[in-house]
Amino acid sequence: QVQLVESGGGLVQPGGSLRLSCAASGSIISIDAMGWYRQAPGKQRELVAHITSGGTTNYASSVKGRFTISRDNAKNTVYLQMNSLKPEDTAVYYCNGNIAARGGLRNYWGQGTQVTVSS
């Protein structure tokens, strides 16, 4: 059984910063690519940032230059540093990962963490 647990969401003013964390736990053998997605009310879930096992990153154009994804393989944790936040960044943020465990390689989602950018 593998779980992804996000933390770090909350309410922040425009221009502020937040750091999201996603910790993977369970009978993990290895973790491949991981990513952060977000879903705003009435909109489809979209990819925000992605990081491969080797550390190659990719970002949505709307967050490039403001958000940074990173990972700590020793802690099975991925982070999303969000700077210069805008009201349009308001959404539920989800962690996603391709994880090899006892049952094989599968794709997992976290439960989501709310980020609200408002004055």
Coordinates of C-alpha atoms in Angstrom, one line a residue:
Q1 CA 0.0 0.0 0.0
V2 CA 1.4 3.4 -1.1
Q3 CA 0.2 6.7 0.0
L4 CA 1.0 10.3 -1.1
V5 CA 0.3 12.9 1.5
E6 CA 0.4 16.6 0.6
S7 CA 0.9 19.4 3.1
G8 CA 1.6 23.1 3.1
G9 CA -1.5 24.6 1.5
G10 CA -3.3 27.6 2.9
L11 CA -4.4 31.2 2.4
V12 CA -1.8 33.7 1.1
Q13 CA -2.0 37.2 -0.2
P14 CA -1.1 38.0 -3.8
G15 CA 2.6 38.2 -4.3
G16 CA 3.2 35.8 -1.4
S17 CA 4.8 32.4 -1.3
L18 CA 3.9 28.9 -0.2
R19 CA 5.9 25.6 -0.2
L20 CA 3.9 22.4 -0.8
S21 CA 5.3 19.0 0.2
C22 CA 4.3 15.5 -0.8
A23 CA 5.6 12.6 1.1
A24 CA 5.3 9.1 -0.3
S25 CA 5.0 6.2 2.2
G26 CA 4.4 2.5 2.1
S27 CA 6.2 -0.5 0.6
I28 CA 8.1 1.6 -1.9
I29 CA 10.8 0.0 -4.1
S30 CA 11.5 3.1 -6.2
I31 CA 9.9 6.3 -7.4
D32 CA 10.0 7.4 -11.0
A33 CA 8.5 10.7 -12.2
M34 CA 6.5 12.9 -9.9
G35 CA 4.3 15.9 -10.6
W36 CA 2.0 18.5 -9.2
Y37 CA -1.4 19.2 -10.7
R38 CA -4.1 21.6 -9.8
Q39 CA -7.8 21.9 -10.2
A40 CA -9.7 25.2 -9.9
P41 CA -13.5 25.2 -9.4
G42 CA -15.2 24.6 -12.7
K43 CA -12.0 23.8 -14.5
Q44 CA -10.2 20.6 -15.5
R45 CA -7.2 19.3 -13.6
E46 CA -4.0 20.6 -15.2
L47 CA -0.3 19.8 -14.9
V48 CA 1.7 22.4 -13.0
A49 CA 5.1 20.9 -12.8
H50 CA 6.8 17.6 -13.4
I51 CA 10.2 16.1 -12.3
T52 CA 11.8 13.0 -13.5
S53 CA 13.8 10.5 -11.4
G54 CA 16.9 12.2 -12.7
G55 CA 15.8 15.6 -11.8
T56 CA 14.7 17.0 -15.2
T57 CA 11.9 19.5 -14.7
N58 CA 9.0 20.8 -16.8
Y59 CA 6.5 23.6 -16.0
A60 CA 3.2 24.9 -17.2
S61 CA 3.8 28.2 -19.0
S62 CA 1.5 30.0 -16.5
V63 CA 3.9 29.2 -13.6
K64 CA 7.3 29.1 -15.3
G65 CA 9.7 31.4 -13.4
R66 CA 7.5 31.5 -10.3
F67 CA 7.2 27.9 -9.2
T68 CA 10.0 25.4 -8.6
I69 CA 9.6 21.7 -8.3
S70 CA 12.2 19.6 -6.5
R71 CA 12.6 16.2 -4.9
D72 CA 14.4 14.6 -2.0
N73 CA 14.9 10.9 -3.0
A74 CA 16.1 10.0 0.5
K75 CA 12.9 11.2 2.0
N76 CA 10.6 10.1 -0.8
T77 CA 9.3 13.6 -0.9
V78 CA 8.6 16.1 -3.7
Y79 CA 8.2 19.9 -3.1
L80 CA 6.6 22.8 -5.0
Q81 CA 8.0 26.2 -4.1
M82 CA 5.4 28.8 -5.2
N83 CA 6.5 32.4 -5.4
S84 CA 4.8 35.6 -6.6
L85 CA 1.4 33.9 -6.2
K86 CA -1.6 35.3 -8.1
P87 CA -5.3 34.9 -7.5
E88 CA -5.5 32.6 -10.5
D89 CA -3.2 30.2 -8.8
T90 CA -6.1 29.4 -6.4
A91 CA -6.9 25.7 -6.7
V92 CA -6.7 22.3 -5.1
Y93 CA -3.1 21.1 -5.7
Y94 CA -2.6 17.3 -6.1
C95 CA 0.6 15.3 -6.0
N96 CA 1.1 12.5 -8.5
G97 CA 3.7 9.9 -8.8
N98 CA 4.7 6.7 -10.7
I99 CA 5.8 4.4 -7.9
A100 CA 7.1 0.9 -7.9
A101 CA 5.9 -1.1 -4.9
R102 CA 5.2 -4.7 -4.1
G103 CA 2.3 -4.8 -6.6
G104 CA 4.3 -3.4 -9.4
L105 CA 4.6 0.1 -11.0
R106 CA 1.5 2.2 -10.6
N107 CA 0.4 5.7 -10.7
Y108 CA -0.7 7.3 -7.4
W109 CA -2.6 10.5 -6.4
G110 CA -2.6 12.4 -3.2
Q111 CA -5.7 13.7 -1.6
G112 CA -5.0 17.3 -2.5
T113 CA -4.3 20.5 -0.6
Q114 CA -6.1 23.8 -1.0
V115 CA -4.2 26.9 -2.0
T116 CA -6.1 30.2 -1.9
V117 CA -4.5 33.4 -3.1
S118 CA -6.6 36.4 -2.0
S119 CA -6.3 39.7 -0.3

